[in-house]
XYZ file of C-alpha atoms in Angstrom:
625
model
C 184.087 77.622 136.244
C 183.092 81.267 136.585
C 182.561 83.497 133.555
C 184.915 86.495 133.570
C 183.012 89.729 134.083
C 184.389 91.253 130.881
C 183.044 88.417 128.684
C 179.479 88.384 127.421
C 178.144 84.900 126.935
C 176.510 84.839 123.490
C 174.915 81.400 123.366
C 173.751 81.906 119.796
C 177.264 82.626 118.542
C 178.680 79.754 116.496
C 182.277 78.848 117.364
C 184.641 79.333 114.452
C 187.755 77.676 113.148
C 190.981 79.683 113.345
C 192.135 81.149 110.047
C 195.644 79.877 110.791
C 196.731 76.330 109.974
C 199.689 74.108 110.793
C 202.145 72.856 108.192
C 204.590 70.124 109.163
C 208.045 71.622 108.621
C 210.464 69.188 110.253
C 210.508 65.785 111.928
C 213.284 65.043 114.419
C 214.432 61.433 114.701
C 213.743 58.237 112.768
C 212.528 54.786 113.767
C 215.714 52.777 113.954
C 215.495 51.234 117.384
C 213.200 48.403 116.242
C 212.911 48.670 112.438
C 215.291 46.967 110.018
C 214.158 48.270 106.617
C 213.572 51.930 107.361
C 216.160 53.729 105.208
C 216.448 53.949 101.421
C 217.734 56.361 98.745
C 215.573 57.899 95.993
C 216.399 58.925 92.425
C 215.748 62.542 93.444
C 218.796 62.483 95.723
C 216.589 62.380 98.796
C 216.908 59.781 101.527
C 213.619 58.266 102.666
C 212.882 56.933 106.142
C 210.051 56.911 108.650
C 209.042 57.527 112.233
C 205.617 57.212 113.835
C 203.048 57.608 110.997
C 205.235 59.887 108.866
C 207.508 59.030 105.959
C 210.230 61.646 105.617
C 211.882 62.502 102.306
C 215.024 64.371 103.331
C 217.425 66.079 100.928
C 220.646 66.049 102.895
C 222.632 68.647 100.922
C 219.716 71.091 100.666
C 218.628 70.568 104.266
C 214.968 70.099 103.346
C 212.238 67.639 104.264
C 209.008 66.580 102.614
C 206.453 64.371 104.331
C 204.041 61.642 103.303
C 201.248 61.654 105.891
C 198.609 59.293 104.570
C 199.304 56.408 106.953
C 196.829 56.056 109.817
C 199.093 54.110 112.156
C 202.768 53.434 112.792
C 204.826 52.523 109.732
C 206.881 49.355 109.963
C 208.691 49.020 106.647
C 209.237 50.526 103.220
C 210.716 49.594 99.853
C 211.760 51.675 96.849
C 210.819 50.614 93.312
C 213.677 49.988 90.824
C 212.743 53.291 89.130
C 213.818 55.118 92.299
C 210.518 57.014 92.376
C 207.715 54.727 93.481
C 207.586 53.639 97.110
C 205.725 50.903 98.993
C 205.167 51.403 102.729
C 203.369 49.197 105.241
C 201.769 49.969 108.589
C 200.599 48.181 111.722
C 196.997 47.770 112.834
C 197.644 49.812 115.976
C 194.924 50.919 118.368
C 193.322 53.771 116.442
C 189.882 52.984 115.014
C 191.142 53.986 111.568
C 194.400 52.088 111.942
C 194.341 48.914 109.852
C 197.264 47.039 108.324
C 197.749 47.984 104.688
C 200.356 48.918 102.114
C 200.426 52.122 100.109
C 202.183 52.260 96.758
C 202.820 55.917 96.023
C 204.798 58.379 93.914
C 207.632 60.064 95.828
C 207.704 63.051 93.455
C 204.034 64.031 93.790
C 203.224 62.221 97.077
C 200.126 60.848 95.334
C 198.848 57.372 96.217
C 198.855 54.938 93.288
C 197.404 51.902 95.085
C 196.200 50.911 98.521
C 196.574 47.153 98.897
C 195.873 44.530 101.522
C 193.146 46.356 103.455
C 191.146 43.581 105.095
C 193.678 40.944 104.022
C 196.765 41.670 106.135
C 196.530 40.848 109.850
C 198.110 42.781 112.737
C 200.616 44.590 110.572
C 202.971 44.511 107.612
C 206.333 43.097 108.676
C 208.437 43.372 105.524
C 208.067 43.893 101.776
C 210.133 44.115 98.583
C 209.743 45.064 94.911
C 210.897 42.729 92.166
C 213.738 44.004 89.960
C 214.004 41.472 87.122
C 210.806 42.745 85.499
C 211.057 46.482 86.224
C 209.253 46.275 89.538
C 206.035 44.706 88.295
C 205.534 42.767 91.521
C 205.556 43.397 95.255
C 206.091 40.697 97.870
C 204.607 41.299 101.337
C 204.810 39.343 104.609
C 202.293 40.252 107.317
C 202.425 39.795 111.092
C 199.678 37.207 111.411
C 200.324 33.953 113.286
C 201.183 32.203 110.003
C 203.066 35.219 108.585
C 201.282 35.065 105.244
C 203.504 35.646 102.192
C 201.697 37.306 99.284
C 202.649 38.584 95.819
C 200.888 41.622 94.298
C 200.690 43.200 90.854
C 202.037 46.748 91.261
C 200.348 48.019 88.083
C 196.834 46.816 88.937
C 197.206 46.680 92.712
C 195.782 43.145 92.776
C 196.879 40.050 94.669
C 198.340 37.210 92.571
C 199.438 34.548 95.053
C 199.496 33.849 98.788
C 200.672 31.170 101.184
C 201.320 30.630 104.870
C 205.002 31.222 105.489
C 205.917 30.121 109.043
C 204.796 30.466 112.651
C 208.096 32.180 113.483
C 208.819 35.898 112.949
C 209.874 36.875 109.403
C 212.332 39.768 109.325
C 213.248 40.293 105.675
C 212.139 39.342 102.147
C 213.759 39.791 98.720
C 213.209 38.848 95.076
C 216.008 37.319 93.044
C 217.189 40.327 90.966
C 217.378 38.296 87.743
C 214.437 35.941 88.259
C 211.249 37.085 90.003
C 210.223 33.441 90.319
C 212.690 33.091 93.196
C 211.965 34.753 96.552
C 213.870 34.478 99.844
C 212.587 35.135 103.361
C 214.594 35.052 106.594
C 213.695 35.310 110.263
C 213.856 33.409 113.518
C 216.151 30.407 112.960
C 215.285 30.007 109.291
C 216.077 30.835 105.674
C 213.322 29.954 103.204
C 213.774 29.786 99.436
C 210.502 30.178 97.540
C 209.597 29.258 93.991
C 206.719 31.339 92.634
C 204.800 30.265 89.533
C 201.345 31.638 88.736
C 199.264 31.383 91.905
C 201.577 28.811 93.522
C 204.343 29.459 96.041
C 206.566 26.484 96.977
C 208.963 26.590 99.934
C 212.373 24.965 100.365
C 214.047 25.354 103.769
C 217.714 26.304 103.937
C 219.821 23.685 105.711
C 222.625 24.992 107.932
C 224.351 21.593 108.125
C 227.693 21.805 109.901
C 227.296 25.537 110.613
C 225.740 26.690 113.879
C 222.056 27.408 113.429
C 221.523 31.043 114.459
C 218.753 32.215 116.715
C 217.843 34.898 114.166
C 218.703 35.500 110.531
C 218.222 39.260 110.392
C 219.126 40.452 106.909
C 219.779 39.249 103.367
C 220.814 40.393 99.910
C 221.598 38.969 96.496
C 225.130 39.590 95.253
C 226.162 40.092 91.630
C 226.617 36.376 90.999
C 223.102 35.543 92.164
C 224.241 34.072 95.471
C 222.302 34.941 98.630
C 224.102 36.527 101.589
C 222.499 36.353 105.028
C 223.570 38.042 108.257
C 222.597 36.485 111.571
C 222.656 36.786 115.339
C 225.864 34.735 115.571
C 227.881 37.396 113.740
C 228.071 35.289 110.569
C 227.650 36.189 106.927
C 226.608 32.984 105.182
C 226.769 32.704 101.403
C 224.088 30.469 99.938
C 225.118 29.356 96.456
C 222.895 28.059 93.709
C 222.983 24.336 93.008
C 221.045 22.041 90.710
C 217.520 21.229 91.869
C 216.920 17.877 93.501
C 213.759 16.636 91.809
C 213.399 13.868 94.388
C 212.686 16.447 97.124
C 211.344 19.418 95.177
C 209.428 17.634 92.453
C 209.475 18.137 88.728
C 209.630 21.668 87.479
C 211.395 22.893 90.580
C 213.899 25.653 90.063
C 217.435 25.852 91.461
C 217.922 25.667 95.199
C 220.687 26.956 97.481
C 223.247 25.566 99.891
C 225.895 27.216 102.093
C 229.105 27.661 100.113
C 230.950 30.166 102.321
C 231.033 31.075 105.999
C 232.445 34.487 106.979
C 232.938 35.559 110.580
C 231.972 39.222 110.363
C 231.042 40.766 113.708
C 230.999 40.314 117.458
C 227.314 39.908 118.175
C 224.620 40.231 115.539
C 224.947 41.252 111.913
C 222.157 43.834 111.762
C 222.271 44.869 108.104
C 223.832 44.166 104.702
C 224.016 46.588 101.780
C 225.277 45.919 98.243
C 227.055 48.953 96.801
C 226.924 49.945 93.146
C 230.532 48.880 92.590
C 229.841 45.320 93.716
C 231.282 45.494 97.236
C 229.191 44.871 100.351
C 228.857 46.749 103.641
C 227.789 45.004 106.843
C 226.997 46.422 110.277
C 227.332 44.829 113.698
C 225.202 45.300 116.772
C 227.444 44.658 119.740
C 230.632 45.936 118.110
C 228.979 48.917 116.276
C 231.348 48.313 113.340
C 230.733 49.039 109.680
C 232.802 46.692 107.509
C 233.427 46.989 103.768
C 233.841 43.654 101.966
C 234.993 42.783 98.464
C 232.751 40.767 96.146
C 234.449 37.623 97.468
C 233.942 38.785 101.088
C 237.521 39.736 101.797
C 237.568 42.553 104.346
C 238.740 45.871 102.881
C 238.228 48.385 105.692
C 236.087 49.114 108.722
C 234.870 51.965 110.919
C 233.334 51.936 114.391
C 230.250 54.092 114.937
C 230.436 56.262 118.109
C 228.511 54.804 121.035
C 226.284 57.880 121.339
C 224.559 56.933 118.067
C 224.108 53.231 118.794
C 224.533 50.390 116.308
C 223.691 50.637 112.604
C 220.290 49.197 111.816
C 220.003 50.148 108.138
C 222.413 51.179 105.353
C 221.867 52.891 101.986
C 224.223 54.268 99.356
C 223.585 57.919 98.553
C 223.541 59.460 95.081
C 227.096 60.747 95.542
C 228.501 57.462 96.808
C 228.258 58.463 100.455
C 226.906 55.994 102.981
C 223.683 56.794 104.788
C 223.120 54.837 107.980
C 220.192 54.677 110.383
C 221.033 53.691 113.943
C 219.373 51.978 116.882
C 219.339 55.309 118.736
C 217.092 56.830 116.065
C 219.795 58.849 114.325
C 220.577 59.218 110.624
C 224.266 59.615 109.744
C 226.073 60.418 106.510
C 229.708 59.862 105.606
C 232.242 57.224 104.643
C 234.423 54.584 106.227
C 237.479 56.676 105.358
C 236.369 60.023 106.832
C 233.792 58.993 109.407
C 230.166 59.972 109.860
C 228.260 63.068 110.913
C 224.646 63.186 112.137
C 221.942 64.526 109.841
C 218.978 63.609 112.002
C 218.919 62.795 115.716
C 216.150 61.935 118.108
C 215.040 60.400 121.386
C 214.686 56.654 121.919
C 211.926 56.395 124.533
C 208.703 58.015 125.679
C 208.728 61.832 125.630
C 206.991 64.246 128.008
C 209.164 67.270 128.796
C 209.091 70.278 126.446
C 210.036 73.942 126.831
C 210.447 76.695 124.230
C 212.994 79.491 124.585
C 211.562 82.934 125.497
C 213.309 84.851 122.715
C 214.862 82.417 120.226
C 213.711 79.537 118.028
C 215.205 77.022 120.451
C 213.436 74.323 122.413
C 214.302 71.694 125.003
C 213.003 68.116 125.306
C 213.456 65.325 127.837
C 211.994 61.891 128.335
C 212.222 58.365 129.677
C 215.502 57.721 127.855
C 217.161 60.120 130.363
C 218.305 62.317 127.481
C 217.966 66.086 127.675
C 218.201 67.677 124.229
C 218.385 71.335 123.189
C 217.276 71.846 119.579
C 217.854 74.683 117.112
C 214.531 75.175 115.347
C 216.054 77.314 112.572
C 218.813 74.880 111.672
C 216.747 71.786 112.574
C 219.692 70.374 114.485
C 220.565 69.164 117.957
C 222.570 71.989 119.550
C 223.635 69.907 122.516
C 222.437 67.289 124.915
C 223.279 65.557 128.162
C 222.337 62.440 130.097
C 220.150 62.900 133.176
C 220.410 60.667 136.227
C 216.673 59.923 136.020
C 213.970 60.215 133.340
C 212.851 63.796 132.667
C 209.153 64.719 132.609
C 208.932 68.524 132.478
C 211.007 71.618 131.817
C 210.871 75.412 131.578
C 213.194 78.203 130.505
C 213.935 81.153 132.764
C 212.627 84.380 131.116
C 216.229 85.405 130.458
C 216.809 82.208 128.489
C 220.112 81.712 130.265
C 219.022 78.817 132.463
C 216.407 76.077 132.359
C 214.781 73.913 135.012
C 214.105 70.203 134.447
C 211.847 68.023 136.614
C 212.511 64.294 136.995
C 210.492 61.185 137.858
C 212.061 60.902 141.319
C 210.940 64.280 142.685
C 214.315 65.815 141.942
C 214.718 68.920 139.807
C 217.791 70.579 138.437
C 218.780 73.963 137.015
C 221.062 73.983 133.960
C 223.139 76.817 132.520
C 222.387 77.054 128.789
C 225.771 78.553 127.889
C 228.196 76.510 129.958
C 225.872 73.468 129.829
C 226.673 72.841 133.484
C 224.318 71.895 136.288
C 223.931 74.877 138.600
C 221.856 73.244 141.325
C 219.882 70.114 142.185
C 216.930 69.968 144.579
C 214.318 67.437 145.640
C 210.675 67.899 146.626
C 209.086 64.695 147.822
C 209.734 61.321 146.242
C 207.016 61.313 143.590
C 207.391 62.392 139.988
C 207.251 66.052 139.023
C 204.588 67.048 136.507
C 205.361 70.688 135.869
C 207.978 73.356 136.539
C 207.301 77.030 135.723
C 209.229 80.264 136.120
C 207.271 83.456 136.714
C 207.329 85.984 133.875
C 210.009 88.073 135.557
C 211.922 85.024 136.723
C 211.768 85.685 140.458
C 209.704 82.643 141.358
C 209.837 78.986 140.372
C 206.797 76.741 140.884
C 207.319 72.978 141.054
C 204.217 70.799 140.759
C 204.464 67.265 142.131
C 202.305 64.136 142.046
C 202.141 64.369 145.832
C 199.481 67.079 145.202
C 201.700 69.890 146.455
C 203.008 72.937 144.595
C 206.438 74.018 145.842
C 207.256 77.675 145.165
C 210.832 78.907 145.327
C 211.901 82.525 145.554
C 214.548 83.167 142.914
C 214.614 86.937 143.428
C 211.544 88.270 141.612
C 207.708 87.904 141.511
C 205.246 85.186 140.599
C 203.729 84.010 137.352
C 200.306 85.684 137.097
C 200.341 89.274 135.945
C 199.198 90.655 139.319
C 201.412 88.177 141.208
C 198.946 86.482 143.528
C 198.402 83.014 142.033
C 200.196 80.190 140.367
C 198.892 78.004 137.579
C 199.050 74.258 138.120
C 198.991 71.757 135.271
C 199.234 68.133 136.364
C 198.078 66.607 133.087
C 201.332 64.745 132.524
C 199.929 61.462 133.808
C 196.937 59.566 132.476
C 194.196 59.464 135.110
C 194.852 62.920 136.524
C 192.366 65.723 135.967
C 194.352 68.976 135.791
C 192.856 72.090 137.362
C 193.565 75.622 138.501
C 194.301 76.143 142.183
C 194.554 79.332 144.187
C 197.198 79.939 146.829
C 194.542 80.090 149.559
C 194.214 83.859 149.670
C 191.584 84.085 146.925
C 188.795 81.785 145.729
C 188.023 80.979 142.123
C 185.169 83.411 141.800
C 187.321 86.322 142.933
C 190.080 85.321 140.512
C 187.815 84.900 137.478
C 189.112 88.142 135.909
C 192.760 87.344 136.458
C 194.942 87.695 133.342
C 197.426 84.873 132.935
C 200.778 85.541 131.313
C 200.746 82.023 129.897
C 197.976 79.444 129.646
C 198.817 75.746 129.727
C 196.101 74.537 132.094
C 193.732 72.191 130.266
C 190.699 73.212 132.369
C 189.270 76.706 132.532
C 186.473 78.865 131.184
C 188.605 80.117 128.294
C 189.373 76.606 127.024
C 186.539 74.282 128.047
C 185.453 74.042 124.385
C 188.529 71.990 123.512
C 187.176 68.932 125.344
C 185.475 66.283 123.204
C 181.967 65.239 124.092
C 181.867 62.291 126.501
C 185.467 62.684 127.608
C 186.487 61.161 130.941
C 188.830 64.049 131.731
C 192.046 62.283 130.701
C 191.912 62.565 126.891
C 193.849 65.840 126.688
C 197.486 65.628 127.740
C 198.658 69.157 127.074
C 197.372 72.589 126.054
C 199.186 75.724 124.952
C 197.899 79.213 124.188
C 199.787 81.306 121.667
C 201.639 84.391 122.850
C 199.393 86.479 120.610
C 196.308 85.199 122.501
C 194.563 84.078 119.287
C 195.230 80.326 119.156
C 195.189 77.345 121.448
C 196.730 73.987 120.597
C 195.856 70.681 122.226
C 197.658 67.314 122.392
C 195.344 64.339 122.862
C 195.373 60.599 123.541
C 194.260 59.811 119.982
C 197.547 60.684 118.226
C 196.233 64.090 117.130
C 197.330 67.731 117.406
C 194.459 70.256 117.393
C 194.425 73.957 116.607
C 191.505 75.990 118.038
C 190.611 79.657 118.087
C 191.257 81.332 121.462
C 189.277 81.867 123.623
C 187.647 78.498 123.117
C 184.631 78.827 125.399
C 181.873 77.146 123.393
C 180.986 73.438 123.571
C 182.002 71.301 120.604
C 184.324 73.988 119.260
C 185.737 73.070 115.819
C 189.447 72.597 115.308
C 191.969 71.850 112.608
C 193.189 68.330 113.346
C 196.633 67.054 112.360
C 197.876 63.483 112.208
C 201.363 62.024 112.119
C 202.114 60.922 115.649
C 201.751 57.198 116.208
C 201.114 57.366 119.940
C 199.414 59.646 122.453
C 200.661 63.202 121.930
C 202.129 64.273 125.248
C 203.016 67.947 124.893
C 202.605 71.023 122.684
C 204.183 74.478 122.919
C 204.305 77.562 120.680
C 207.678 79.147 120.006
C 208.461 82.627 121.318
C 207.038 84.459 118.281
C 204.140 82.055 117.556
C 205.729 81.186 114.206
C 205.924 77.476 115.060
C 204.373 74.824 117.245
C 206.346 71.914 118.696
C 204.570 68.636 119.493
C 205.863 65.494 121.192
C 204.814 61.916 120.562
C 204.770 59.684 123.614
C 205.888 56.128 122.994
C 206.821 56.834 119.368
C 209.497 59.250 120.696
C 208.868 61.665 117.818
C 209.280 65.451 117.745
C 207.349 67.456 115.135
C 207.989 71.089 114.275
C 204.914 72.704 112.691
C 204.909 76.058 110.937
C 201.926 78.280 111.732
C 200.641 79.611 108.403
C 198.000 82.274 107.803
C 194.489 81.848 106.476
C 193.550 81.243 102.846
C 194.513 78.348 100.614
C 197.082 75.870 101.866
C 200.338 75.276 99.965
C 200.048 72.343 97.582
C 202.714 70.324 99.404
C 200.672 70.599 102.581
C 197.415 69.594 100.936
C 199.084 66.429 99.703
C 200.616 65.456 102.992
C 198.317 66.483 105.830
C 194.664 66.804 106.668
C 192.245 68.563 108.970
C 189.002 67.321 110.408
C 186.998 69.447 108.000
C 188.913 69.250 104.752
C 190.637 65.878 104.827
C 191.510 64.494 101.416
C 189.417 61.445 100.497
């Protein structure tokens, strides 16, 4: 790297942090594709759900979000205390050095942690958990993801463990306390229903017997109805009612409490029953996987009405009743819907369902475009926090860029094909192919007359669209091939000039992760693959970096000192694949890779941070203890 002639290298100058910070404003999507207990309602009127390492508290009518950001790895489950305020949330161990399975019990009003439990006790992750209700939520039951799926009971006031036992070698998918007797606990999972009697430090198991009914491959959900019976939904499309019967002291021993047997079989859905929800009026709502139906049942499980969820949203994975009686549903395609069986459902939150890489921000509006391995192309309104429109690509999308006019956008695919889309008509204007390897980057020049297409075949293809190239004096193109782990991105000339002669070149945009102006962003000892994306602000004062360690960084620009300090922000649960500033530098968009999450950060000025931010995010220098 050659030092630009207009920069004096002051070795004694200490690199500084930027005065600006990032504040998480909005999270797009929720984790519904593989999480069963990810959606609940709070006393505040907010709906609570999670994605990646973030728990979102969304007020649907006000259109606001708050965020709990204390988890260090991906969240797997949550439960709401009977008071509608306290929350318990559990995470996986993950791959991050700080990621260890644990449960936080915290206050949803203040976002303050009340207890951290299970650190060093839980193995691999926390699979499911539930508060007791008979005694005002004094206890929390947790099942971890160890080989034995250990079942444990905790005191929610002291944060101490009371009892534990090995549950089963098979996956456990759901747990619940009897609402009128905390001494009875039920767990369900692969081919089993277990009824537990808890007394003091002892947990005793009684296995549910299916008898004449077909034993399902999975029992996926459960609830207690008003009579105290247990309802389970399974992979055979059945709702089984397990009624209470007198204890058999010959098999359970003296002092055993009541046990359960199947008293009713209800054929509910084609395919799996994914979720069950008891409504305040006593009726029950179930959701099906294959048929995507929501069905309302009476207390005696007579069908009242049903509604099919549109295919674009997927099946319903989780159901909650809102404060106004509306139904809130989280789907397998990571969407959150609100509505009723009578009037239908509208999306509140939508998201991608697979690994994300492609990101482009509009040149003059708070609009951005994303694409990924799920073959979905989505155009988002950053002001309204909504999906403006989307379409299905023929192949996974890896990169994108807006034309300077904002009227069209180019999207590069994994197959070497790229396409140009009209943003108004939403039609495909043209499709081209360069080689048969994946495309890493597409860029329009600042005046829109050239399009550069960077491929994994180590060739940059430049198309004449009627104007000039991307650098301000129109003689070079910037190449960024950092979209694939193992590549070391670099700046290449077009052959007419060498790097020394181009050291003073002014770049209209800067997304190349190597260069004199940004070499300070690299961590010491890096192998050259740790940074996936870099973006300089339009105002030339900031540079943001997306890394392999689930972090978003904010540096001062230029960042040309080793070990430059940065504000570091957590929340993504996977490698962060892309970052871009919006047209006016008011926001930064970041993409999670395998967690399929999209974060919209507000860029705030120097000085003290807002209290809500100090409670829900951290930097490398001022992280809360």
